[in-house]
Amino acid sequence: MAEPNEVNTARSFTTYQVTPPSKFSFKSSEWTRWIRRFERFRIATELDKKEEAKQVNALIYTMGDEADDIITSFGLSEQEMKSYETVRDKFENHFIAKRNVIFERAKFNVRIQDENEPVESFITDLHCLAKYCEFGVLKDQLIRDRIVVGLRNKKLSEKLQLDPELTLAKAMAQARQSEEIKKQQNIIHGQKSTGSSEHNIDNISKNRKQPSRDSGEKKF
């Protein structure tokens, strides 16, 4: 007989449902993010293991009514309409124009960590920018270099530049670790400052309460 915890766990998996992404806005600037969400939904629900025709219908239905009109304009054959990859790529080409690689690389090359921007946000954005730069096998090295020269922490930047065996993974790890240590130090110093302030306040209070020596003397 199954234990109560095992039964509850089984029930939770049975009732768990993955919610599909909301309808697409049909704005070109939002296509990349939306289709990425749909791909995650497709895998999480094992839709990717079903017939491709069903995957195509799920894609079009989830996108919204306007998707039917757009796909009609593609002029796909009956066989092509049953290929999920073909249909998805057609939508991809429809919403995303050919990117200017020079411009994409220019954006990447001037990206630096903004003031008060978390390291994680900076690293994530570099990966997103690099996606359209067509760096090929140099992608990791160029992201690594951009992290090193773009960090606001100049001491860490110099330290990383002196490492002849620096990898992307190592650069990211050290940047994250450095930021975490700085946060911890701020907390520690903040507590010390608070403690010192309380100590000073106590001393002031004691001094105010302590009567002066002259107050107890009688005057003749």
GROMACS .gro file of C-alpha atoms in nm:
model
  220
    1MET     CA    1   0.000   0.000   0.000
    2ALA     CA    2   0.134   0.342  -0.095
    3GLU     CA    3   0.228   0.586   0.177
    4PRO     CA    4   0.012   0.903   0.209
    5ASN     CA    5   0.301   1.124   0.094
    6GLU     CA    6   0.349   0.911  -0.217
    7VAL     CA    7  -0.021   0.934  -0.299
    8ASN     CA    8  -0.021   1.312  -0.258
    9THR     CA    9   0.288   1.344  -0.477
   10ALA     CA   10   0.129   1.132  -0.749
   11ARG     CA   11  -0.187   1.342  -0.736
   12SER     CA   12   0.010   1.665  -0.763
   13PHE     CA   13   0.180   1.539  -1.080
   14THR     CA   14  -0.151   1.422  -1.221
   15THR     CA   15  -0.324   1.756  -1.168
   16TYR     CA   16  -0.026   1.968  -1.271
   17GLN     CA   17  -0.091   2.156  -1.594
   18VAL     CA   18   0.134   2.375  -1.803
   19THR     CA   19  -0.037   2.694  -1.908
   20PRO     CA   20   0.026   2.793  -2.271
   21PRO     CA   21   0.166   3.138  -2.343
   22SER     CA   22  -0.086   3.417  -2.390
   23LYS     CA   23  -0.192   3.511  -2.742
   24PHE     CA   24   0.071   3.671  -2.958
   25SER     CA   25   0.054   4.050  -2.999
   26PHE     CA   26   0.164   4.022  -3.365
   27LYS     CA   27   0.434   4.280  -3.301
   28SER     CA   28   0.761   4.187  -3.468
   29SER     CA   29   0.964   4.304  -3.168
   30GLU     CA   30   0.790   4.048  -2.945
   31TRP     CA   31   0.808   3.742  -3.169
   32THR     CA   32   1.141   3.605  -3.045
   33ARG     CA   33   1.032   3.606  -2.682
   34TRP     CA   34   0.687   3.467  -2.757
   35ILE     CA   35   0.804   3.175  -2.971
   36ARG     CA   36   1.066   3.089  -2.708
   37ARG     CA   37   0.786   3.061  -2.451
   38PHE     CA   38   0.581   2.847  -2.688
   39GLU     CA   39   0.877   2.614  -2.748
   40ARG     CA   40   0.910   2.563  -2.373
   41PHE     CA   41   0.538   2.492  -2.352
   42ARG     CA   42   0.567   2.250  -2.644
   43ILE     CA   43   0.841   2.050  -2.469
   44ALA     CA   44   0.692   2.066  -2.118
   45THR     CA   45   0.361   1.924  -2.241
   46GLU     CA   46   0.533   1.672  -2.471
   47LEU     CA   47   0.350   1.828  -2.761
   48ASP     CA   48   0.675   1.791  -2.955
   49LYS     CA   49   0.625   1.413  -2.948
   50LYS     CA   50   0.284   1.428  -3.113
   51GLU     CA   51   0.203   1.443  -3.483
   52GLU     CA   52   0.345   1.754  -3.645
   53ALA     CA   53   0.005   1.852  -3.784
   54LYS     CA   54  -0.122   1.879  -3.426
   55GLN     CA   55   0.181   2.088  -3.333
   56VAL     CA   56   0.108   2.325  -3.621
   57ASN     CA   57  -0.256   2.360  -3.517
   58ALA     CA   58  -0.153   2.422  -3.156
   59LEU     CA   59   0.088   2.695  -3.268
   60ILE     CA   60  -0.168   2.873  -3.484
   61TYR     CA   61  -0.445   2.840  -3.224
   62THR     CA   62  -0.224   2.973  -2.944
   63MET     CA   63  -0.104   3.267  -3.153
   64GLY     CA   64  -0.459   3.389  -3.217
   65ASP     CA   65  -0.706   3.451  -3.501
   66GLU     CA   66  -0.473   3.671  -3.705
   67ALA     CA   67  -0.233   3.378  -3.746
   68ASP     CA   68  -0.483   3.206  -3.977
   69ASP     CA   69  -0.483   3.502  -4.215
   70ILE     CA   70  -0.104   3.530  -4.214
   71ILE     CA   71  -0.039   3.162  -4.278
   72THR     CA   72  -0.274   3.171  -4.575
   73SER     CA   73  -0.050   3.433  -4.733
   74PHE     CA   74   0.248   3.195  -4.718
   75GLY     CA   75   0.103   2.977  -4.992
   76LEU     CA   76   0.224   2.654  -4.830
   77SER     CA   77   0.144   2.317  -4.980
   78GLU     CA   78  -0.064   2.064  -4.791
   79GLN     CA   79   0.250   1.871  -4.703
   80GLU     CA   80   0.432   2.183  -4.582
   81MET     CA   81   0.136   2.271  -4.361
   82LYS     CA   82   0.197   1.945  -4.175
   83SER     CA   83   0.557   2.036  -4.094
   84TYR     CA   84   0.589   2.225  -3.766
   85GLU     CA   85   0.942   2.343  -3.841
   86THR     CA   86   0.841   2.475  -4.183
   87VAL     CA   87   0.544   2.668  -4.048
   88ARG     CA   88   0.740   2.807  -3.753
   89ASP     CA   89   1.024   2.922  -3.980
   90LYS     CA   90   0.775   3.092  -4.211
   91PHE     CA   91   0.637   3.291  -3.920
   92GLU     CA   92   0.995   3.363  -3.812
   93ASN     CA   93   1.080   3.510  -4.151
   94HIS     CA   94   0.753   3.702  -4.155
   95PHE     CA   95   0.807   3.877  -3.823
   96ILE     CA   96   1.183   3.915  -3.823
   97ALA     CA   97   1.348   4.095  -4.110
   98LYS     CA   98   1.706   4.017  -4.206
   99ARG     CA   99   1.920   4.160  -3.929
  100ASN     CA  100   2.207   4.399  -3.993
  101VAL     CA  101   2.500   4.206  -3.847
  102ILE     CA  102   2.725   4.514  -3.839
  103PHE     CA  103   2.466   4.702  -3.635
  104GLU     CA  104   2.409   4.405  -3.402
  105ARG     CA  105   2.782   4.377  -3.338
  106ALA     CA  106   2.809   4.750  -3.279
  107LYS     CA  107   2.543   4.726  -3.007
  108PHE     CA  108   2.730   4.435  -2.852
  109ASN     CA  109   3.067   4.609  -2.860
  110VAL     CA  110   2.948   4.922  -2.679
  111ARG     CA  111   2.753   4.738  -2.409
  112ILE     CA  112   2.886   4.807  -2.061
  113GLN     CA  113   2.741   4.741  -1.719
  114ASP     CA  114   2.511   5.027  -1.624
  115GLU     CA  115   2.527   5.197  -1.289
  116ASN     CA  116   2.348   4.987  -1.024
  117GLU     CA  117   2.286   4.713  -1.282
  118PRO     CA  118   2.328   4.361  -1.138
  119VAL     CA  119   2.604   4.152  -1.293
  120GLU     CA  120   2.352   3.883  -1.382
  121SER     CA  121   2.147   4.128  -1.586
  122PHE     CA  122   2.459   4.249  -1.768
  123ILE     CA  123   2.571   3.895  -1.853
  124THR     CA  124   2.224   3.790  -1.969
  125ASP     CA  125   2.193   4.089  -2.200
  126LEU     CA  126   2.534   4.018  -2.354
  127HIS     CA  127   2.421   3.665  -2.440
  128CYS     CA  128   2.102   3.803  -2.595
  129LEU     CA  129   2.294   4.058  -2.801
  130ALA     CA  130   2.548   3.800  -2.916
  131LYS     CA  131   2.271   3.578  -3.050
  132TYR     CA  132   2.236   3.794  -3.362
  133CYS     CA  133   2.604   3.880  -3.413
  134GLU     CA  134   2.698   3.561  -3.599
  135PHE     CA  135   3.018   3.520  -3.399
  136GLY     CA  136   3.035   3.147  -3.469
  137VAL     CA  137   3.300   2.958  -3.271
  138LEU     CA  138   3.430   3.285  -3.122
  139LYS     CA  139   3.101   3.359  -2.945
  140ASP     CA  140   3.208   3.250  -2.594
  141GLN     CA  141   3.543   3.427  -2.618
  142LEU     CA  142   3.386   3.753  -2.733
  143ILE     CA  143   3.122   3.745  -2.460
  144ARG     CA  144   3.401   3.680  -2.209
  145ASP     CA  145   3.598   3.979  -2.339
  146ARG     CA  146   3.292   4.203  -2.326
  147ILE     CA  147   3.225   4.104  -1.966
  148VAL     CA  148   3.583   4.183  -1.868
  149VAL     CA  149   3.600   4.527  -2.030
  150GLY     CA  150   3.239   4.619  -1.952
  151LEU     CA  151   3.238   4.558  -1.576
  152ARG     CA  152   3.202   4.865  -1.356
  153ASN     CA  153   3.432   4.702  -1.101
  154LYS     CA  154   3.763   4.811  -1.253
  155LYS     CA  155   3.977   4.624  -1.001
  156LEU     CA  156   3.805   4.299  -1.093
  157SER     CA  157   3.833   4.387  -1.462
  158GLU     CA  158   4.210   4.430  -1.429
  159LYS     CA  159   4.239   4.107  -1.233
  160LEU     CA  160   4.052   3.912  -1.501
  161GLN     CA  161   4.266   4.062  -1.777
  162LEU     CA  162   4.578   3.925  -1.607
  163ASP     CA  163   4.445   3.568  -1.614
  164PRO     CA  164   4.591   3.396  -1.926
  165GLU     CA  165   4.358   3.097  -1.884
  166LEU     CA  166   4.038   3.295  -1.835
  167THR     CA  167   3.727   3.127  -1.977
  168LEU     CA  168   3.374   3.258  -2.013
  169ALA     CA  169   3.252   3.037  -1.728
  170LYS     CA  170   3.535   3.155  -1.504
  171ALA     CA  171   3.474   3.522  -1.584
  172MET     CA  172   3.102   3.491  -1.509
  173ALA     CA  173   3.166   3.303  -1.184
  174GLN     CA  174   3.416   3.559  -1.056
  175ALA     CA  175   3.194   3.853  -1.151
  176ARG     CA  176   2.898   3.700  -0.967
  177GLN     CA  177   3.111   3.607  -0.667
  178SER     CA  178   3.261   3.955  -0.645
  179GLU     CA  179   2.918   4.116  -0.648
  180GLU     CA  180   2.790   3.877  -0.380
  181ILE     CA  181   3.088   3.948  -0.154
  182LYS     CA  182   3.032   4.321  -0.196
  183LYS     CA  183   2.669   4.280  -0.088
  184GLN     CA  184   2.777   4.082   0.217
  185GLN     CA  185   3.036   4.343   0.309
  186ASN     CA  186   2.776   4.618   0.284
  187ILE     CA  187   2.551   4.424   0.520
  188ILE     CA  188   2.835   4.366   0.767
  189HIS     CA  189   2.949   4.728   0.763
  190GLY     CA  190   2.590   4.843   0.788
  191GLN     CA  191   2.542   4.637   1.105
  192LYS     CA  192   2.864   4.775   1.251
  193SER     CA  193   2.755   5.129   1.179
  194THR     CA  194   2.420   5.064   1.342
  195GLY     CA  195   2.589   4.915   1.647
  196SER     CA  196   2.825   5.211   1.677
  197SER     CA  197   2.536   5.455   1.651
  198GLU     CA  198   2.343   5.276   1.924
  199HIS     CA  199   2.653   5.275   2.144
  200ASN     CA  200   2.699   5.650   2.096
  201ILE     CA  201   2.333   5.715   2.173
  202ASP     CA  202   2.363   5.512   2.496
  203ASN     CA  203   2.668   5.713   2.600
  204ILE     CA  204   2.490   6.042   2.534
  205SER     CA  205   2.187   5.926   2.733
  206LYS     CA  206   2.407   5.821   3.027
  207ASN     CA  207   2.589   6.153   3.026
  208ARG     CA  208   2.261   6.342   3.034
  209LYS     CA  209   2.128   6.136   3.326
  210GLN     CA  210   2.449   6.162   3.531
  211PRO     CA  211   2.424   6.456   3.776
  212SER     CA  212   2.710   6.701   3.792
  213ARG     CA  213   2.936   6.699   4.095
  214ASP     CA  214   2.848   7.056   4.180
  215SER     CA  215   2.475   6.987   4.194
  216GLY     CA  216   2.505   6.801   4.525
  217GLU     CA  217   2.717   7.065   4.700
  218LYS     CA  218   2.558   7.317   4.929
  219LYS     CA  219   2.625   7.679   4.868
  220PHE     CA  220   2.687   7.905   5.168
   0.00000   0.00000   0.00000
